[in-house]
Short mmCIF file of C-alpha atoms in Angstrom, two decimals:
data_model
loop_
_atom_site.label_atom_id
_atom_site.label_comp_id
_atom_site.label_asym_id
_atom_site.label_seq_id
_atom_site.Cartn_x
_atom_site.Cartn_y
_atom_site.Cartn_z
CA UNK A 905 -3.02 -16.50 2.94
CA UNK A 906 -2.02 -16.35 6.80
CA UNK A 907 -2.03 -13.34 9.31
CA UNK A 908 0.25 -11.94 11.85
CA UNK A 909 -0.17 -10.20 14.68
CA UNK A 910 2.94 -7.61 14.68
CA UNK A 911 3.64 -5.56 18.10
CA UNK A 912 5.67 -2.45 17.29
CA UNK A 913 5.57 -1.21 20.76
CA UNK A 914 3.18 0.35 23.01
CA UNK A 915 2.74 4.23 24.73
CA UNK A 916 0.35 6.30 26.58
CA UNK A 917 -2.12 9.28 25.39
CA UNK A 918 -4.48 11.03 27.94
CA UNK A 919 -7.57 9.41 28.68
CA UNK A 920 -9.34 12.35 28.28
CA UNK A 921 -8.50 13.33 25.03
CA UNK A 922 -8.98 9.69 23.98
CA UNK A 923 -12.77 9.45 25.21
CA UNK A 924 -13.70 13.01 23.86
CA UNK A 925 -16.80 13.91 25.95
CA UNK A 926 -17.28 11.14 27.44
CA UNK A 927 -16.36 11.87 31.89
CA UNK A 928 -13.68 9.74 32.95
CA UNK A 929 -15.78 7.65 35.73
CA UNK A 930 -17.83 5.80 32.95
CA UNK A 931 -14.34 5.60 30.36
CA UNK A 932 -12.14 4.35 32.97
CA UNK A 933 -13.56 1.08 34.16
CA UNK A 934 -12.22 -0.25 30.25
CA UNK A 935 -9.39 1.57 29.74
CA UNK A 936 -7.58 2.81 33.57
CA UNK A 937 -5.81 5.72 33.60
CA UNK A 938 -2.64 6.29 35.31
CA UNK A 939 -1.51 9.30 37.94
CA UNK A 940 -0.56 11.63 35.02
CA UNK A 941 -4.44 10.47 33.37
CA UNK A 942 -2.47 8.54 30.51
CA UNK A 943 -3.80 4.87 29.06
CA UNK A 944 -1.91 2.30 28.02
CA UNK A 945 -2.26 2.58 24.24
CA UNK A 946 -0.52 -0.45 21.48
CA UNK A 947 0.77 -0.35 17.97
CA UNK A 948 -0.14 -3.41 17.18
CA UNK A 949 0.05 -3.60 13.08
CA UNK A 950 -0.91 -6.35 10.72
CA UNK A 951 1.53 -8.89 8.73
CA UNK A 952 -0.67 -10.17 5.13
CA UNK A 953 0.99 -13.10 3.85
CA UNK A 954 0.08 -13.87 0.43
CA UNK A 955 1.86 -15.80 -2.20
CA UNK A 956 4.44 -13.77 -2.99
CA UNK A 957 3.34 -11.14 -1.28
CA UNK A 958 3.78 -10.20 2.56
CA UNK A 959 1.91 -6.72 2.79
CA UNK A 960 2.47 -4.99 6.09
CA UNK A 961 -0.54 -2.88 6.73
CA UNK A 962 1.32 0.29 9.58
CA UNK A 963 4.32 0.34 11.29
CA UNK A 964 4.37 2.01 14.68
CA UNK A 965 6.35 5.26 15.53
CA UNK A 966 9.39 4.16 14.19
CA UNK A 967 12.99 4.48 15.96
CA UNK A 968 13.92 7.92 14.29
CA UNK A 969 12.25 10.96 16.26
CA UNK A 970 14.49 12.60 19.16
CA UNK A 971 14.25 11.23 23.03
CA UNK A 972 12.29 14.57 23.58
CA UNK A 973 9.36 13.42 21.62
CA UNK A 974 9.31 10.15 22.58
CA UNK A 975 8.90 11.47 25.90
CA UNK A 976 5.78 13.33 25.23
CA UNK A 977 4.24 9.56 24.67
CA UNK A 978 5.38 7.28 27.20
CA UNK A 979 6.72 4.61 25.56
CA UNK A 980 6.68 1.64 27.51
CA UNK A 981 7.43 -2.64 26.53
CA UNK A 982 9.97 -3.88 24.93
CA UNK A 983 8.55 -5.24 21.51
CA UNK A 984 9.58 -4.07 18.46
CA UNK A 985 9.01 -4.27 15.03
CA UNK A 986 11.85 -6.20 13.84
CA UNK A 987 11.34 -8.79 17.04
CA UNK A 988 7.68 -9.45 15.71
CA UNK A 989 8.70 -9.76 12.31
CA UNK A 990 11.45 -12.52 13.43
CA UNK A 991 8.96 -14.15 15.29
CA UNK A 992 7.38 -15.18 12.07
CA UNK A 993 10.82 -15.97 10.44
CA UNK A 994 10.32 -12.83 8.38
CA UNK A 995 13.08 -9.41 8.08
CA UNK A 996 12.11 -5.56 6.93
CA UNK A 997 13.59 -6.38 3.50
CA UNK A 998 11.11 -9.12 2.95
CA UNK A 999 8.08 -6.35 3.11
CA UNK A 1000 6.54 -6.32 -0.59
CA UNK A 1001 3.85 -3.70 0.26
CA UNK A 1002 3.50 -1.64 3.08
CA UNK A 1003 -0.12 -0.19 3.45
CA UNK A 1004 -0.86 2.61 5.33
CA UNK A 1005 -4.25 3.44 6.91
CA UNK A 1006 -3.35 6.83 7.61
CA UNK A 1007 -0.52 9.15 7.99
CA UNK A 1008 -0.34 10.08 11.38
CA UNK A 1009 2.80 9.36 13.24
CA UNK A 1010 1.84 6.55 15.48
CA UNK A 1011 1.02 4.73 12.16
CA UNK A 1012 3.72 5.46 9.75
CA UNK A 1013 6.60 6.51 11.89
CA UNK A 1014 8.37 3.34 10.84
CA UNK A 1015 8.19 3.80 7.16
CA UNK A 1016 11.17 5.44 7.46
CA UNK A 1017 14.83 5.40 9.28
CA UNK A 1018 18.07 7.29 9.47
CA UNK A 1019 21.06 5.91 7.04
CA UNK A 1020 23.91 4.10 8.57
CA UNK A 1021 25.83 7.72 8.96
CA UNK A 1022 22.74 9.27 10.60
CA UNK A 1023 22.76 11.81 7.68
CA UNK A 1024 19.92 11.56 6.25
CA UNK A 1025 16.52 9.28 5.82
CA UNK A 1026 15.72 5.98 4.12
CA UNK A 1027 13.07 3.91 3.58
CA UNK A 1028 12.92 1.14 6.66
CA UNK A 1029 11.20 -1.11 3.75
CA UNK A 1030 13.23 -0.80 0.84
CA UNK A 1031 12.19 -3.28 -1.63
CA UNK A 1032 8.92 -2.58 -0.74
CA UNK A 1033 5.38 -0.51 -2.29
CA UNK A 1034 4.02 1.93 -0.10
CA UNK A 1035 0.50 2.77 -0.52
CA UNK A 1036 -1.98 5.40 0.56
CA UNK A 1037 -4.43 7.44 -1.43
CA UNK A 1038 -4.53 10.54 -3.43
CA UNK A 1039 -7.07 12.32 -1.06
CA UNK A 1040 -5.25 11.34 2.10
CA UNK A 1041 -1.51 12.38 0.86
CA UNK A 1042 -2.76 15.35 0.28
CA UNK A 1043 -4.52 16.37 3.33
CA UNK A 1044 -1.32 14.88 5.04
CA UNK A 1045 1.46 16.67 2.97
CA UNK A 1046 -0.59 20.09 3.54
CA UNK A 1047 -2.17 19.56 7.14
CA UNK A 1048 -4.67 21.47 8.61
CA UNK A 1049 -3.41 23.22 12.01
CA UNK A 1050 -5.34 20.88 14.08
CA UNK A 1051 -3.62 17.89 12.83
CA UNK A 1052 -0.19 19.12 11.87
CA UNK A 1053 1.33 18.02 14.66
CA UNK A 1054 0.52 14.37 13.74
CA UNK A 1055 1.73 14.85 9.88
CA UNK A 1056 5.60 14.40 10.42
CA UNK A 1057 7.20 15.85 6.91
CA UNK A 1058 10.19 13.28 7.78
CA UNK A 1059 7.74 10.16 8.46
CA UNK A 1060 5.68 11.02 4.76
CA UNK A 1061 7.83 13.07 1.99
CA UNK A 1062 10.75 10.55 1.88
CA UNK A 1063 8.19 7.92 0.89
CA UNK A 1064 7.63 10.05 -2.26
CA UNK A 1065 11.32 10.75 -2.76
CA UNK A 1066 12.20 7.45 -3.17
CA UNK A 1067 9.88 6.59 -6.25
CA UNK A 1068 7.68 3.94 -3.75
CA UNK A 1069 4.75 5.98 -3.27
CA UNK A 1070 1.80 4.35 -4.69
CA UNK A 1071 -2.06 5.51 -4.76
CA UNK A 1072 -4.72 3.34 -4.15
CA UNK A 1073 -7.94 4.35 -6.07
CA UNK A 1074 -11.13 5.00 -4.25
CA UNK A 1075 -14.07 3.96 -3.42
CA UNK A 1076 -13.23 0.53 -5.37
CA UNK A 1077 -13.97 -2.96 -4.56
CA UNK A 1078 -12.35 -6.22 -5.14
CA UNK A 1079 -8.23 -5.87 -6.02
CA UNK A 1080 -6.13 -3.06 -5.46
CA UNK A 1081 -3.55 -3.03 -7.51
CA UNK A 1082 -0.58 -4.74 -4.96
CA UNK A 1083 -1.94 -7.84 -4.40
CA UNK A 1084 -3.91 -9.48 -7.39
CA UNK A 1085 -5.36 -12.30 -5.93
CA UNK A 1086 -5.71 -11.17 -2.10
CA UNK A 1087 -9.06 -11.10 -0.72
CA UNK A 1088 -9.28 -7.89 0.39
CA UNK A 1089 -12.17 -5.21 0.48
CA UNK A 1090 -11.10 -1.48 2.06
CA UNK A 1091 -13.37 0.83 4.05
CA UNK A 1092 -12.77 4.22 3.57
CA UNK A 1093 -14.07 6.77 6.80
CA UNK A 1094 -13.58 10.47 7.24
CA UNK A 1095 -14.24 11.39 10.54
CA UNK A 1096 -10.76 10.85 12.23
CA UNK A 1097 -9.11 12.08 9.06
CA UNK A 1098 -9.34 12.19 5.24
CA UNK A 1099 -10.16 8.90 3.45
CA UNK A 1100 -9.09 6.64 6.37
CA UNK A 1101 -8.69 2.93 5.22
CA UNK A 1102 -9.22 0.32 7.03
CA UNK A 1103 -8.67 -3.31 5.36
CA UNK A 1104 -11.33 -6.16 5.12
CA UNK A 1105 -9.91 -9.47 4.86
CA UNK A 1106 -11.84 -13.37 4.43
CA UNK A 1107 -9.26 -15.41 6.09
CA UNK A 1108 -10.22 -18.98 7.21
CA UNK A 1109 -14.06 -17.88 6.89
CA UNK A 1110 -14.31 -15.19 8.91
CA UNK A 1111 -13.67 -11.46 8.41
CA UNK A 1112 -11.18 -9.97 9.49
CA UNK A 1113 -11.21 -5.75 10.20
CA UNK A 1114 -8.34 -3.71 11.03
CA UNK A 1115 -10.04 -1.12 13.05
CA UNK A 1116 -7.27 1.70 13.17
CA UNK A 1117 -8.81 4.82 14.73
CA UNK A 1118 -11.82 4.41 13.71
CA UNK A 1119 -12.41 1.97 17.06
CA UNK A 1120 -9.08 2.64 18.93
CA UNK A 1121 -10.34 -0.41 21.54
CA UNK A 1122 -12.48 -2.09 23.27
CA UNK A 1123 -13.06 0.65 25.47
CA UNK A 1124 -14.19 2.70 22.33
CA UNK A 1125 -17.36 0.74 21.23
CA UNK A 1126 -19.70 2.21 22.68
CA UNK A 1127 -21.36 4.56 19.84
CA UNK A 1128 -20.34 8.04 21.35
CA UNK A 1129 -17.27 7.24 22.51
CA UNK A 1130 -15.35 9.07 20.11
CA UNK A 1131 -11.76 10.23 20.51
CA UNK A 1132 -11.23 13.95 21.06
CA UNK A 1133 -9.16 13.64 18.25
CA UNK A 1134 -10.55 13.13 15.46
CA UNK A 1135 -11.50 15.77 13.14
CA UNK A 1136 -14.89 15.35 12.02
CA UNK A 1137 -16.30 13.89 15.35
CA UNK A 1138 -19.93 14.08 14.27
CA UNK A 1139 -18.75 12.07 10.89
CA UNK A 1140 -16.94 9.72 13.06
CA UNK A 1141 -20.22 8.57 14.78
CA UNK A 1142 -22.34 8.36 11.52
CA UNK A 1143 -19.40 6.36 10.40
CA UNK A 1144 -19.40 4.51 13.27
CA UNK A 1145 -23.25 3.68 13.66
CA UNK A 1146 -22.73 2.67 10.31
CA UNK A 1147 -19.48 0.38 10.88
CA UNK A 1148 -20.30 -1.70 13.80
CA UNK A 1149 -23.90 -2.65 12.43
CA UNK A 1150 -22.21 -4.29 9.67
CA UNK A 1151 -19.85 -6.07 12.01
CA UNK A 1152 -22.74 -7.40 13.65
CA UNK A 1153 -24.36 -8.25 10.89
CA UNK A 1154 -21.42 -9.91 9.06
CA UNK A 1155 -20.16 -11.16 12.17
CA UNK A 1156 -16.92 -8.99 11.82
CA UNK A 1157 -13.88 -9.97 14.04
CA UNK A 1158 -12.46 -6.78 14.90
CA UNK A 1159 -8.48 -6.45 15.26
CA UNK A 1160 -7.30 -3.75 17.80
CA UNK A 1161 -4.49 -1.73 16.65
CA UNK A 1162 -4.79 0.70 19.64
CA UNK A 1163 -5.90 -1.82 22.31
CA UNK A 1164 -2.69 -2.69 24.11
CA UNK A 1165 -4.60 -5.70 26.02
CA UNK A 1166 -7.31 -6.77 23.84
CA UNK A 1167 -6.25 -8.19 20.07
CA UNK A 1168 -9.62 -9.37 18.79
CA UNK A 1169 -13.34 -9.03 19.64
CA UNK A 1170 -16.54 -9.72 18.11
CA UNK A 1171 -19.76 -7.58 18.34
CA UNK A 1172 -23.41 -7.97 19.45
CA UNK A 1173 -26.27 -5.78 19.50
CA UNK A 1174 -28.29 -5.18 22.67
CA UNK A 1175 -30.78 -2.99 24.23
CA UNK A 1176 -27.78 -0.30 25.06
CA UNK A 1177 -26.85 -0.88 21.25
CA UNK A 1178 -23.75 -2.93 20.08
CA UNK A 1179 -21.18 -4.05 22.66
CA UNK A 1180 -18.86 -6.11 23.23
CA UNK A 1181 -19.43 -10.23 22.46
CA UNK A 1182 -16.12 -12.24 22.63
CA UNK A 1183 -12.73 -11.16 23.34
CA UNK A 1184 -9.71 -13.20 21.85
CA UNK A 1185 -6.28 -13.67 21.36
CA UNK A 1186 -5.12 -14.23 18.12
CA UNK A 1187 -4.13 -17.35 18.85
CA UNK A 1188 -7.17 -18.51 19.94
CA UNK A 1189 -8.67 -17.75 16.98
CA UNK A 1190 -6.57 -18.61 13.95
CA UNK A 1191 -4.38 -21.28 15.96
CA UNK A 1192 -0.66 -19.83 15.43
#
């Protein structure tokens, strides 16, 4: 098995609404805001190599929404999904799974693309599985008004109309049905949104955690720094509490998908509670 880092792109959210309650003096010495209070945010996603199977766990915003809503986010870099990808020698139509943590747009909004006429929608990943669960599709394809903004009908609903929409059963341990011999475990959290997932990999003995929005970045370690979005907050930091002992005690490496800046950290617990032990590139980890 090998990992790769994969940059979709990167854009800005307010700080604010990113750090929930918590004032901006103490959240801004991690994560700076700019004159409009936005922080630089990634997309960074996750490329599982496996055999026969390369399992791409997001995607990024995708190229398909209008310059209007792009504008509400700032984009800013000039990485993209298919530049990553080549990077590693690799092309869309080589995706055998595609794994989504969640539906929100800034996570699935490349599953799918415009056709060559500009007509109508395709899958970005055609010969590929995609793969969420039951619980989560639904609270995605019938959103609540607090998140329904984030549940794009165009980013989810095609996935289904094509005949690639897979569930993955939960809780469950060990194989998940795409990838028989990957070493993969899934945690499944509630407080950001329904039956989050965030994969648990042993690669090169150590594991591996693709953090999502359950810890956005580095900036977000910290216990009660919760984002303003999620939906559950006080879930989020039982889930939380919860989540970073283990990575402590398992000596987690924790992959940012959020953290424009920061790819990996470990953890460590101290009198203030767990913070921050290492920060590392990717490279200067797994040596590629």
């Amino acid at each position: 098995m090998k990992l790769y880092p994969i940059e979709t792109g990167n854009f800005k959210l307010d700080g604010g609404a990113m750090f929930g309650v918590v004032p901006k003096s103490i959240w801004q010495k991690t994560n700076p805001a700019d004159s409009k209070n936005l922080i630089d945010l990634g997309m960074r996603c996750l490329l599982i190599e496996d055999g026969k199977n390369l399992i791409l766990v997001d995607n990024g915003i995708g190229t398909k929404q209008s310059e209007k809503f792009f504008g509400f986010y700032d984009l800013w870099g000039d990485a993209t999904l298919e530049k990553s990808l080549a990077k590693y020698g690799f092309i869309k139509d080589d995706i055998t799974d595609v794994f989504l943590t969640h539906l929100h747009f800034d996570h699935c909004g490349g599953s799918v693309e415009w056709n060559a006429s500009k007509t109508g929608y395709e899958l970005a990943f055609k010969n590929a599985r995609y793969w969420t669960n039951q619980n989560h599709w639904e609270w995605a394809t019938k959103p609540n008004p607090r998140e329904k903004a984030s549940f794009l009908s165009e980013n989810i609903l095609p996935i289904q109309e094509s005949g690639h929409l897979n569930f993955i059963d939960l809780p469950k341990t060990g194989n998940y049905g795409f990838a028989p011999d990957l070493k993969m475990d899934i945690i499944f959290v509630d407080g950001h949104t329904e039956k989050q997932m965030l994969p648990v990999l042993k690669y090169q003995d150590k594991t591996v955690v693709f953090a999502a929005d359950l810890v956005p970045t580095v900036g977000h370690i910290p216990l009660v720094y919760v984002m303003g979005y999620d939906t559950r907050p006080l879930l989020t930091l039982s889930e939380k509490e919860k989540f970073l002992k283990q990575a402590v005690d398992n000596e987690y490496i924790l992959f940012f998908e959020h953290d424009a800046h920061h790819e990996l950290c470990t953890l460590k617990m101290t009198e203030k509670g767990v913070r921050v032990d290492e920060i590392f590139k990717f490279n200067d980890v797994f040596g590629y």
